Short mmCIF file of C-alpha atoms and ligand atoms in Angstrom, two decimals:
data_model
loop_
_atom_site.label_atom_id
_atom_site.label_comp_id
_atom_site.label_asym_id
_atom_site.label_seq_id
_atom_site.Cartn_x
_atom_site.Cartn_y
_atom_site.Cartn_z
CA MET A 1 42.61 19.74 -13.32
CA SER A 2 45.30 20.77 -15.73
CA ILE A 3 44.56 18.89 -18.85
CA SER A 4 45.50 20.12 -22.30
CA LYS A 5 42.58 21.57 -24.15
CA GLY A 6 41.64 20.19 -27.50
CA GLU A 7 40.08 22.65 -29.90
CA HIS A 8 37.87 20.09 -31.55
CA GLY A 9 37.60 17.32 -28.99
CA THR A 10 35.84 14.28 -30.26
CA VAL A 11 33.68 12.03 -28.10
CA ARG A 12 36.38 9.36 -28.32
CA GLU A 13 39.04 11.70 -26.99
CA SER A 14 36.68 12.84 -24.24
CA LEU A 15 36.04 9.27 -23.26
CA ILE A 16 39.79 8.62 -23.05
CA GLN A 17 40.22 11.76 -20.97
CA ALA A 18 37.35 10.78 -18.70
CA LEU A 19 38.96 7.40 -18.15
CA HIS A 20 42.27 9.14 -17.48
CA LEU A 21 40.72 11.40 -14.85
CA ILE A 22 39.04 8.48 -13.17
CA LEU A 23 42.02 6.13 -13.30
CA LYS A 24 44.49 8.57 -11.85
CA ALA A 25 41.89 9.54 -9.23
CA ASP A 26 42.33 13.22 -9.92
CA PRO A 27 41.91 14.89 -6.50
CA ALA A 28 40.13 17.94 -7.90
CA LEU A 29 37.68 15.68 -9.69
CA ALA A 30 37.21 13.52 -6.60
CA GLU A 31 36.36 16.62 -4.60
CA ILE A 32 33.77 17.74 -7.17
CA VAL A 33 32.20 14.29 -7.43
CA ALA A 34 32.04 13.96 -3.65
CA LEU A 35 30.32 17.33 -3.26
CA THR A 36 27.92 16.56 -6.10
CA PHE A 37 26.82 13.38 -4.38
CA ARG A 38 26.75 14.89 -0.92
CA VAL A 39 24.51 17.76 -2.00
CA SER A 40 22.16 15.76 -4.21
CA GLY A 41 22.19 12.77 -1.87
CA ILE A 42 21.15 14.78 1.17
CA ALA A 43 18.56 16.68 -0.87
CA LEU A 44 17.12 13.37 -2.09
CA LEU A 45 17.09 11.93 1.43
CA ILE A 46 15.15 14.92 2.75
CA SER A 47 12.80 14.77 -0.25
CA ALA A 48 12.19 11.08 0.38
CA ALA A 49 11.66 11.52 4.12
CA VAL A 50 9.05 14.24 3.53
CA GLY A 51 7.82 13.41 0.03
CA ILE A 52 7.00 9.72 0.43
CA PRO A 53 4.73 10.19 3.49
CA LEU A 54 3.22 13.30 1.90
CA GLY A 55 2.56 11.49 -1.38
CA ALA A 56 1.09 8.51 0.49
CA ALA A 57 -1.22 10.78 2.51
CA LEU A 58 -2.38 12.60 -0.63
CA GLY A 59 -3.00 9.29 -2.38
CA LEU A 60 -4.84 7.61 0.46
CA ARG A 61 -6.78 10.26 2.33
CA ARG A 62 -9.46 12.72 1.46
CA PHE A 63 -9.17 15.91 3.46
CA ALA A 64 -9.94 19.59 3.16
CA GLY A 65 -7.35 21.39 1.07
CA ARG A 66 -6.19 18.23 -0.67
CA ARG A 67 -7.04 19.51 -4.15
CA LEU A 68 -5.14 22.72 -3.56
CA LEU A 69 -2.14 20.80 -2.28
CA VAL A 70 -2.21 18.47 -5.29
CA SER A 71 -2.40 21.44 -7.67
CA LEU A 72 0.57 23.02 -5.94
CA LEU A 73 2.44 19.75 -6.20
CA TYR A 74 1.78 19.45 -9.93
CA THR A 75 2.98 23.00 -10.40
CA GLY A 76 6.10 22.21 -8.39
CA MET A 77 6.78 19.14 -10.53
CA GLY A 78 7.18 21.28 -13.61
CA PHE A 79 8.65 24.41 -12.02
CA PRO A 80 11.83 25.70 -13.72
CA PRO A 81 14.72 24.89 -11.35
CA VAL A 82 16.45 28.16 -12.14
CA VAL A 83 13.42 30.06 -10.84
CA ILE A 84 13.54 28.03 -7.64
CA GLY A 85 17.24 28.93 -7.48
CA LEU A 86 16.38 32.58 -7.88
CA ILE A 87 13.74 32.47 -5.15
CA VAL A 88 16.10 30.71 -2.74
CA TYR A 89 18.80 33.24 -3.68
CA LEU A 90 16.51 36.15 -2.85
CA LEU A 91 15.34 34.52 0.37
CA LEU A 92 18.87 33.89 1.58
CA SER A 93 20.57 37.04 0.32
CA HIS A 94 21.75 39.60 2.84
CA ASN A 95 18.59 41.66 3.02
CA GLY A 96 16.26 38.80 2.10
CA PRO A 97 13.62 37.64 4.60
CA LEU A 98 15.69 34.68 5.74
CA GLY A 99 19.16 36.09 5.09
CA GLN A 100 18.70 38.77 7.73
CA TRP A 101 18.43 36.20 10.47
CA GLU A 102 21.49 34.62 11.90
CA ALA A 103 19.80 31.41 12.99
CA PRO A 104 21.98 28.32 12.64
CA PHE A 105 19.37 26.32 10.76
CA ILE A 106 19.10 28.88 7.98
CA PRO A 107 21.68 28.12 5.31
CA ARG A 108 24.01 30.85 4.13
CA LEU A 109 24.21 31.77 0.50
CA PHE A 110 27.10 30.21 -1.48
CA THR A 111 27.38 27.18 0.77
CA PRO A 112 26.54 23.53 0.11
CA SER A 113 23.62 23.91 2.54
CA ALA A 114 22.02 26.54 0.30
CA MET A 115 22.44 24.17 -2.64
CA ILE A 116 20.83 21.36 -0.65
CA LEU A 117 17.89 23.63 0.16
CA ALA A 118 17.35 24.56 -3.48
CA GLN A 119 17.68 20.96 -4.68
CA THR A 120 15.28 19.74 -1.99
CA ILE A 121 12.67 22.21 -3.20
CA ILE A 122 13.21 20.99 -6.77
CA SER A 123 13.01 17.27 -6.07
CA LEU A 124 10.41 17.17 -3.28
CA PRO A 125 7.37 17.75 -5.54
CA LEU A 126 8.58 15.07 -7.94
CA VAL A 127 9.06 12.50 -5.18
CA ALA A 128 5.70 13.34 -3.56
CA GLY A 129 3.81 13.55 -6.85
CA PHE A 130 5.06 10.25 -8.27
CA THR A 131 4.56 8.54 -4.91
CA MET A 132 0.97 9.79 -4.82
CA ALA A 133 0.31 8.44 -8.32
CA ALA A 134 1.88 5.08 -7.41
CA VAL A 135 -0.17 4.75 -4.24
CA MET A 136 -3.37 5.64 -6.06
CA GLY A 137 -2.63 2.84 -8.51
CA VAL A 138 -2.78 0.20 -5.78
CA ASP A 139 -6.03 -1.79 -5.53
CA PRO A 140 -8.23 0.15 -3.07
CA LEU A 141 -9.39 -3.13 -1.54
CA LEU A 142 -5.83 -3.95 -0.47
CA ARG A 143 -6.17 -1.71 2.57
CA GLN A 144 -9.32 -3.53 3.68
CA GLN A 145 -7.67 -6.88 3.10
CA VAL A 146 -4.56 -6.15 5.17
CA LEU A 147 -6.68 -4.60 7.94
CA ALA A 148 -8.75 -7.79 7.92
CA LEU A 149 -5.52 -9.73 8.33
CA GLY A 150 -4.78 -7.72 11.45
CA ALA A 151 -2.65 -4.83 10.22
CA THR A 152 -2.54 -1.62 12.23
CA GLN A 153 -3.20 1.57 10.24
CA GLY A 154 0.56 2.09 10.00
CA GLN A 155 1.18 -1.47 8.85
CA ALA A 156 -1.54 -1.00 6.23
CA VAL A 157 0.18 2.10 4.83
CA LYS A 158 3.44 0.19 4.76
CA ALA A 159 1.82 -2.64 2.82
CA ILE A 160 0.36 -0.19 0.31
CA LEU A 161 3.72 1.53 -0.20
CA SER A 162 5.35 -1.83 -0.59
CA GLU A 163 2.84 -2.79 -3.29
CA ALA A 164 3.53 0.56 -4.97
CA ARG A 165 7.30 0.12 -4.64
CA THR A 166 8.01 0.23 -8.38
CA GLY A 167 6.36 3.63 -8.54
CA VAL A 168 8.06 4.80 -5.37
CA ILE A 169 11.47 3.83 -6.79
CA ILE A 170 10.60 5.72 -9.99
CA ALA A 171 9.69 8.70 -7.81
CA LEU A 172 13.17 8.56 -6.25
CA ILE A 173 14.84 8.13 -9.65
CA ALA A 174 12.93 11.12 -11.04
CA GLY A 175 13.78 13.20 -7.98
CA PHE A 176 17.44 12.29 -8.14
CA GLY A 177 17.61 12.86 -11.90
CA SER A 178 16.10 16.30 -11.53
CA ILE A 179 18.82 17.50 -9.16
CA ILE A 180 21.98 15.64 -10.14
CA SER A 181 21.62 17.12 -13.64
CA GLU A 182 20.52 20.56 -12.53
CA VAL A 183 22.79 23.55 -13.09
CA GLY A 184 20.86 26.83 -12.90
CA ALA A 185 19.83 26.73 -9.26
CA VAL A 186 23.12 25.43 -7.86
CA MET A 187 24.98 28.01 -9.89
CA LEU A 188 22.86 30.82 -8.43
CA VAL A 189 22.80 29.79 -4.78
CA GLY A 190 26.15 27.98 -4.71
CA GLY A 191 28.19 30.27 -6.91
CA ASN A 192 30.45 27.54 -8.37
CA ILE A 193 33.25 28.37 -5.92
CA GLU A 194 36.30 26.16 -6.34
CA HIS A 195 36.86 23.74 -3.42
CA ARG A 196 33.60 24.90 -1.83
CA THR A 197 30.51 24.75 -4.02
CA ARG A 198 31.68 23.42 -7.37
CA VAL A 199 29.70 20.42 -8.56
CA LEU A 200 29.86 18.44 -11.79
CA THR A 201 27.26 20.47 -13.68
CA THR A 202 28.70 23.85 -12.76
CA ALA A 203 32.20 22.59 -13.55
CA ILE A 204 30.97 21.55 -16.99
CA VAL A 205 29.55 25.01 -17.61
CA LEU A 206 32.80 26.60 -16.48
CA GLU A 207 35.07 24.38 -18.58
CA THR A 208 32.84 24.87 -21.60
CA SER A 209 32.98 28.63 -21.23
CA LYS A 210 36.77 28.42 -21.03
CA GLY A 211 36.83 26.41 -24.24
CA ASN A 212 37.94 23.19 -22.56
CA PHE A 213 35.44 21.13 -24.49
CA GLU A 214 37.17 17.82 -23.98
CA LEU A 215 37.39 18.26 -20.25
CA ALA A 216 33.78 19.48 -20.13
CA MET A 217 32.74 16.45 -22.12
CA ALA A 218 34.78 14.17 -19.89
CA LEU A 219 33.02 15.59 -16.84
CA GLY A 220 29.71 15.07 -18.61
CA ILE A 221 30.55 11.45 -19.25
CA ILE A 222 31.50 10.98 -15.59
CA LEU A 223 28.20 12.56 -14.54
CA LEU A 224 26.29 10.27 -16.86
CA GLY A 225 28.18 7.21 -15.68
CA LEU A 226 27.69 8.00 -12.00
CA SER A 227 24.01 8.71 -12.35
CA PHE A 228 23.69 5.46 -14.32
CA LEU A 229 25.31 3.61 -11.41
CA VAL A 230 22.92 5.17 -8.92
CA ASN A 231 19.95 4.14 -11.03
CA VAL A 232 21.30 0.60 -11.37
CA ALA A 233 21.50 0.48 -7.58
CA LEU A 234 17.91 1.70 -7.23
CA VAL A 235 16.60 -0.78 -9.79
CA TYR A 236 18.51 -3.55 -8.03
CA LEU A 237 16.87 -2.50 -4.77
CA GLN A 238 13.46 -2.72 -6.45
CA GLY A 239 14.18 -6.19 -7.83
CA ARG A 240 15.27 -7.42 -4.43
CA ALA A 241 12.11 -6.07 -2.79
CA ILE A 242 9.97 -8.04 -5.25
CA ARG A 243 11.68 -11.31 -4.40
CA GLU A 244 10.53 -10.94 -0.79
CA MET B 1 -27.03 -21.68 26.62
CA SER B 2 -23.63 -19.95 26.44
CA ALA B 3 -23.34 -16.23 25.76
CA PRO B 4 -23.40 -15.32 22.07
CA LEU B 5 -20.12 -14.45 20.32
CA TYR B 6 -21.57 -11.40 18.57
CA GLU B 7 -24.52 -9.35 19.68
CA LEU B 8 -25.85 -6.62 17.39
CA ASP B 9 -28.04 -4.04 19.03
CA GLY B 10 -29.57 -1.32 16.85
CA VAL B 11 -26.54 -1.40 14.58
CA LYS B 12 -26.67 1.01 11.67
CA ARG B 13 -24.12 1.91 9.05
CA ARG B 14 -24.46 5.11 7.06
CA TYR B 15 -22.45 6.47 4.15
CA GLY B 16 -23.12 10.18 3.87
CA ASN B 17 -26.79 10.36 4.80
CA ARG B 18 -27.67 7.00 3.24
CA THR B 19 -28.30 4.17 5.67
CA VAL B 20 -27.11 0.98 4.01
CA LEU B 21 -27.37 -1.31 7.00
CA SER B 22 -29.84 -1.40 9.86
CA ILE B 23 -29.99 -4.42 12.14
CA ASP B 24 -32.18 -4.22 15.24
CA GLN B 25 -31.20 -7.38 17.06
CA TRP B 26 -29.05 -10.27 16.07
CA GLN B 27 -26.94 -12.74 17.94
CA ILE B 28 -24.36 -15.07 16.47
CA ALA B 29 -23.46 -18.13 18.50
CA GLN B 30 -19.89 -19.23 18.94
CA GLY B 31 -19.02 -22.08 16.59
CA ASP B 32 -21.99 -21.49 14.31
CA PHE B 33 -21.82 -21.68 10.52
CA VAL B 34 -23.93 -18.82 9.22
CA ALA B 35 -24.76 -18.16 5.58
CA LEU B 36 -25.91 -14.68 4.63
CA VAL B 37 -27.85 -14.40 1.42
CA GLY B 38 -29.38 -11.44 -0.32
CA PRO B 39 -29.30 -9.47 -3.56
CA ASN B 40 -26.51 -7.13 -4.64
CA GLY B 41 -26.33 -3.97 -2.60
CA ALA B 42 -28.20 -5.50 0.34
CA GLY B 43 -25.39 -4.56 2.71
CA LYS B 44 -23.78 -7.98 3.11
CA SER B 45 -20.20 -6.81 2.57
CA THR B 46 -20.82 -3.82 4.80
CA LEU B 47 -21.98 -6.12 7.57
CA LEU B 48 -18.82 -8.22 7.23
CA ARG B 49 -16.66 -5.09 7.49
CA LEU B 50 -18.40 -4.28 10.77
CA LEU B 51 -18.00 -7.83 12.05
CA ASN B 52 -14.26 -7.68 11.22
CA PHE B 53 -14.06 -4.30 13.02
CA ILE B 54 -12.67 -2.63 9.90
CA GLU B 55 -15.40 0.00 10.16
CA PRO B 56 -17.35 1.02 13.25
CA PRO B 57 -21.15 1.14 13.28
CA SER B 58 -22.55 4.63 12.72
CA GLU B 59 -25.08 3.95 15.45
CA GLY B 60 -25.84 1.21 17.95
CA THR B 61 -23.62 -1.35 19.60
CA LEU B 62 -21.82 -4.34 18.26
CA ARG B 63 -20.74 -6.64 21.07
CA TYR B 64 -18.03 -9.20 20.61
CA LYS B 65 -17.34 -11.50 23.55
CA GLY B 66 -19.07 -8.88 25.62
CA TYR B 67 -16.80 -6.04 24.43
CA ALA B 68 -18.96 -3.20 23.12
CA VAL B 69 -17.89 -1.60 19.83
CA GLY B 70 -19.73 1.57 18.87
CA PRO B 71 -19.42 4.72 16.82
CA ARG B 72 -16.97 6.16 19.31
CA ASN B 73 -15.14 3.10 20.50
CA ALA B 74 -13.25 1.02 17.99
CA ALA B 75 -12.36 -2.56 18.75
CA PRO B 76 -8.90 -2.99 20.24
CA LEU B 77 -6.34 -4.50 17.90
CA ALA B 78 -6.26 -7.76 19.85
CA LEU B 79 -9.98 -8.32 19.19
CA ARG B 80 -9.72 -7.33 15.53
CA ARG B 81 -6.98 -9.92 15.20
CA GLU B 82 -9.31 -12.73 16.30
CA VAL B 83 -11.35 -12.23 13.13
CA THR B 84 -10.34 -12.28 9.48
CA THR B 85 -11.98 -12.14 6.07
CA VAL B 86 -11.52 -13.87 2.73
CA PHE B 87 -12.90 -11.59 0.01
CA GLN B 88 -14.43 -12.46 -3.32
CA ARG B 89 -11.29 -11.34 -5.13
CA PRO B 90 -8.06 -12.67 -3.62
CA ILE B 91 -6.02 -9.52 -3.19
CA LEU B 92 -2.58 -11.02 -2.85
CA LEU B 93 0.58 -9.07 -2.15
CA ASP B 94 3.06 -8.89 -5.02
CA ARG B 95 5.36 -11.35 -3.28
CA SER B 96 5.87 -15.07 -3.08
CA VAL B 97 3.04 -17.39 -2.09
CA ARG B 98 4.85 -18.14 1.16
CA ALA B 99 5.29 -14.47 2.01
CA ASN B 100 1.57 -13.93 1.45
CA VAL B 101 0.63 -16.71 3.83
CA ALA B 102 3.19 -15.50 6.38
CA TYR B 103 1.96 -11.90 6.19
CA GLY B 104 -0.60 -11.99 9.01
CA LEU B 105 1.78 -13.88 11.30
CA ARG B 106 4.51 -11.32 10.68
CA LEU B 107 2.10 -8.51 11.52
CA ARG B 108 1.59 -10.21 14.86
CA GLY B 109 5.31 -10.54 15.37
CA GLN B 110 5.08 -14.32 15.55
CA ASP B 111 8.23 -16.28 14.97
CA ARG B 112 7.85 -20.02 14.38
CA TRP B 113 5.99 -19.16 11.20
CA PRO B 114 7.72 -21.34 8.58
CA GLU B 115 6.12 -24.54 9.87
CA LYS B 116 2.70 -22.93 10.25
CA VAL B 117 2.88 -21.51 6.74
CA GLN B 118 3.88 -24.87 5.37
CA ARG B 119 0.98 -26.57 7.13
CA ALA B 120 -1.55 -24.00 5.90
CA LEU B 121 -0.29 -24.40 2.34
CA GLU B 122 -0.59 -28.16 2.65
CA GLN B 123 -4.17 -27.74 3.86
CA VAL B 124 -5.12 -25.92 0.65
CA GLY B 125 -3.04 -28.27 -1.48
CA LEU B 126 -0.48 -25.72 -2.62
CA ALA B 127 2.66 -26.71 -0.71
CA ASN B 128 4.48 -27.17 -4.01
CA LEU B 129 3.86 -23.55 -5.05
CA ALA B 130 5.30 -21.95 -1.91
CA HIS B 131 8.10 -20.13 -3.71
CA ARG B 132 6.13 -18.99 -6.74
CA PRO B 133 5.34 -15.32 -7.18
CA ALA B 134 1.69 -14.91 -6.13
CA ARG B 135 1.03 -12.86 -9.26
CA HIS B 136 1.47 -15.91 -11.46
CA LEU B 137 -1.24 -18.06 -9.89
CA SER B 138 -4.53 -19.02 -11.49
CA GLY B 139 -7.74 -17.62 -10.00
CA GLY B 140 -8.49 -20.80 -8.09
CA GLU B 141 -4.96 -21.11 -6.73
CA ALA B 142 -4.93 -17.46 -5.72
CA GLN B 143 -8.16 -17.85 -3.76
CA ARG B 144 -6.75 -20.91 -2.02
CA VAL B 145 -3.70 -18.85 -1.02
CA ALA B 146 -6.08 -16.21 0.32
CA LEU B 147 -7.76 -18.93 2.37
CA ALA B 148 -4.41 -20.30 3.60
CA ARG B 149 -3.39 -16.78 4.61
CA ALA B 150 -6.56 -16.56 6.72
CA ILE B 151 -6.53 -20.00 8.34
CA VAL B 152 -2.83 -19.81 9.26
CA LEU B 153 -3.93 -17.19 11.79
CA GLU B 154 -6.19 -19.75 13.50
CA PRO B 155 -8.96 -17.14 13.74
CA GLU B 156 -11.83 -17.32 16.17
CA VAL B 157 -14.12 -16.10 13.38
CA LEU B 158 -13.68 -16.55 9.65
CA LEU B 159 -15.70 -14.24 7.42
CA LEU B 160 -16.08 -15.18 3.77
CA ASP B 161 -17.44 -12.70 1.23
CA GLU B 162 -18.62 -14.69 -1.80
CA PRO B 163 -15.36 -16.64 -1.76
CA THR B 164 -16.28 -19.05 -4.56
CA ALA B 165 -18.21 -16.72 -6.86
CA ASN B 166 -15.40 -16.54 -9.42
CA LEU B 167 -14.18 -20.12 -9.13
CA ASP B 168 -14.58 -23.30 -11.14
CA PRO B 169 -16.51 -26.14 -9.43
CA TYR B 170 -13.34 -27.99 -8.44
CA ASN B 171 -11.81 -25.05 -6.58
CA ALA B 172 -15.17 -24.02 -5.16
CA ARG B 173 -15.70 -27.50 -3.73
CA LEU B 174 -12.18 -27.58 -2.30
CA ILE B 175 -12.74 -24.31 -0.46
CA GLU B 176 -16.12 -25.45 0.82
CA GLU B 177 -14.56 -28.60 2.23
CA ILE B 178 -11.72 -26.78 3.99
CA VAL B 179 -14.07 -24.25 5.53
CA SER B 180 -16.52 -26.91 6.70
CA ALA B 181 -13.72 -28.93 8.23
CA LEU B 182 -12.45 -25.85 10.05
CA ASN B 183 -15.89 -25.32 11.55
CA ARG B 184 -16.31 -28.96 12.53
CA THR B 185 -12.87 -29.74 13.91
CA ARG B 186 -11.69 -26.42 15.35
CA GLY B 187 -15.05 -24.90 16.11
CA THR B 188 -14.20 -21.79 14.11
CA THR B 189 -17.24 -19.55 13.75
CA ILE B 190 -17.94 -19.09 10.04
CA ILE B 191 -20.01 -16.36 8.42
CA LEU B 192 -20.34 -16.92 4.71
CA VAL B 193 -21.87 -14.42 2.33
CA THR B 194 -23.04 -16.18 -0.79
CA HIS B 195 -25.23 -15.68 -3.81
CA ASN B 196 -25.59 -19.38 -4.18
CA ILE B 197 -28.56 -20.62 -2.12
CA PHE B 198 -27.54 -24.22 -2.78
CA GLN B 199 -24.17 -23.51 -1.24
CA ALA B 200 -25.86 -21.87 1.74
CA ARG B 201 -28.09 -24.89 2.23
CA ARG B 202 -25.24 -27.36 1.76
CA LEU B 203 -22.90 -25.76 4.29
CA ALA B 204 -24.63 -23.59 6.84
CA ARG B 205 -26.36 -24.37 10.10
CA THR B 206 -27.99 -20.93 10.21
CA VAL B 207 -29.13 -18.83 7.25
CA GLY B 208 -30.05 -15.14 7.16
CA LEU B 209 -31.60 -13.03 4.43
CA LEU B 210 -30.46 -9.44 4.11
CA LEU B 211 -32.56 -7.07 2.04
CA GLU B 212 -31.87 -3.37 1.58
CA GLY B 213 -29.89 -3.32 4.79
CA TYR B 214 -32.48 -5.15 6.88
CA LEU B 215 -32.13 -8.63 8.27
CA ILE B 216 -35.45 -10.00 7.08
CA GLU B 217 -35.22 -13.45 8.53
CA VAL B 218 -32.65 -15.63 10.28
CA GLY B 219 -33.13 -19.23 11.17
CA GLU B 220 -31.90 -22.74 11.25
CA THR B 221 -31.08 -23.82 7.68
CA GLU B 222 -33.74 -26.50 7.21
CA ARG B 223 -36.50 -24.25 8.53
CA PHE B 224 -35.25 -21.24 6.54
CA PHE B 225 -35.60 -23.16 3.30
CA GLU B 226 -38.55 -25.43 4.08
CA SER B 227 -40.86 -23.13 5.99
CA PRO B 228 -39.76 -19.51 5.67
CA GLN B 229 -41.75 -17.16 7.86
CA ASP B 230 -41.49 -14.07 5.69
CA PRO B 231 -43.02 -13.97 2.18
CA ARG B 232 -39.85 -12.27 0.91
CA THR B 233 -37.74 -15.15 2.20
CA ALA B 234 -40.11 -17.57 0.49
CA ALA B 235 -39.75 -15.67 -2.78
CA PHE B 236 -35.98 -15.57 -2.44
CA VAL B 237 -35.73 -19.26 -1.65
CA ARG B 238 -37.89 -20.14 -4.66
CA GLY B 239 -35.59 -18.05 -6.82
CA GLU B 240 -38.36 -15.63 -7.66
CA MET B 241 -36.66 -12.59 -6.25
CA ILE B 242 -35.38 -10.42 -9.03
CA TYR B 243 -31.91 -9.00 -8.53
N1 LIG C 301 -17.58 2.92 1.32
C1 LIG C 301 -18.83 3.15 0.84
N2 LIG C 301 -19.22 4.41 0.55
C2 LIG C 301 -20.44 4.65 0.07
N3 LIG C 301 -21.37 3.72 -0.17
C3 LIG C 301 -21.05 2.45 0.09
C4 LIG C 301 -19.75 2.09 0.60
N4 LIG C 301 -19.72 0.76 0.75
C5 LIG C 301 -20.92 0.30 0.37
N5 LIG C 301 -21.73 1.31 -0.03
C6 LIG C 301 -23.12 1.17 -0.48
O1 LIG C 301 -23.79 0.41 0.47
C7 LIG C 301 -24.72 -0.47 -0.13
C8 LIG C 301 -24.45 -1.87 0.34
O2 LIG C 301 -23.23 -2.31 -0.22
P1 LIG C 301 -22.60 -3.73 0.08
O3 LIG C 301 -22.50 -3.90 1.54
O4 LIG C 301 -21.36 -3.82 -0.71
O5 LIG C 301 -23.71 -4.70 -0.51
P2 LIG C 301 -23.59 -6.25 -0.92
O6 LIG C 301 -22.29 -6.75 -0.43
O7 LIG C 301 -24.76 -6.88 -0.27
O8 LIG C 301 -23.70 -6.30 -2.40
C9 LIG C 301 -24.54 -0.31 -1.62
O9 LIG C 301 -25.58 0.50 -2.12
C10 LIG C 301 -23.24 0.39 -1.78
O10 LIG C 301 -23.25 1.24 -2.88
MG1 LIG C 302 -20.72 -7.58 -1.55
#
């Protein structure tokens, strides 16, 4: 991205520059956007795959250790992402407990996988916590009613999640929002390496520090626009689910 | 006489260490229309949950078509699917009316459901509301959808837990008529929990009084009301029981 820097870039100029970058399909920008979505998308998928069942179980079942788990979840929902980044950094660093191993499933520091790990840890509690709240808001008699209509236990859980779908979608939106906009953790564990681990937020930080305010702003606008599009898609999904 | 549909043998249901239901012996004949009366907290809803195999008994044996359900052996899904319940509050899914009525059929993986759903909706007089969101129905309409959703399954047994308690007389009467017709024409076994002793007398062939978890008296409707054997039944029938 070699765009002239404006000393006092206005929002209007940034908007024009953002449009410029998008319209000419700037390859450097495309690379950054693609990585941003790959990292946050995979992290959200993992969070959903683990967090939705976990949230449903916490909302529907009473078991030993549930209170402790819920307290941990609440803590996780408000945990500073940069601290999670630091912990993952220490775990994965050369003489950290995980970094020492050479196992293939343990991500290496300064790779997209390390960023996915950190973002998963950030978004998982949000997805699970909001899912739990949504499930607990469903009429407790619904389970009895669908069982009486012949549902298996699994079908009953599915019906409850489907009734709680607005809340579950909000859980996904909150989880996605927490990581697509996050900068501290990805900076620490990813390192903002050009062509390898640079994402929109870390690029914004970099361009700002170089004084390229217009470009930074343009990237910010692109980030906003893209995350708006994702949310529109999720809301659309929710609307479609309601109509059968 | 043919074998009973249900046979309860020393059936108890406990929550924590509180026994809320305790029935020594009771048999329900296939095709019967039973009304269960009794004050709040008598264990009527609990009994229906057992009869729908949603909960197992804590003790004793509940036989259905000879299959024994006990604390350690739940009813197989196929048996549970022969029975269904309409509750006092119609808990509809946040979907269209049609989708609600189709729900049980879909669970069973049945195709051919559009015609069945249409017929069930016609039976409850709501064919014109098929595409409405269920959330927007009135109380009476919602309960009729709940009934349609049950009868579309062509159950062997239909359990009703105070189905008309919240309804206006028109809707209450409509539901009574549909349920009676189901019993008469299809031979569906009906077990109706009601607070309304007039309703019990009007509809049922057999009436039972449940009190604090005990089945005090069960008998043929006319005899239950005209010559109750137990003084508590007599008090209940005369409306003297305070609850
Ligand atoms: N899931 C449950 N856990 C604990 N107590 C229950 C539960 N369900 C019912 N009870 C208790 O069992 C008793 C009988 O309840 P219920 O069967 O609902 O009575 P009824 O339907 O005759 O009003 C009540 O005292 C109620 O509080
Ligand atoms: Mg009840």
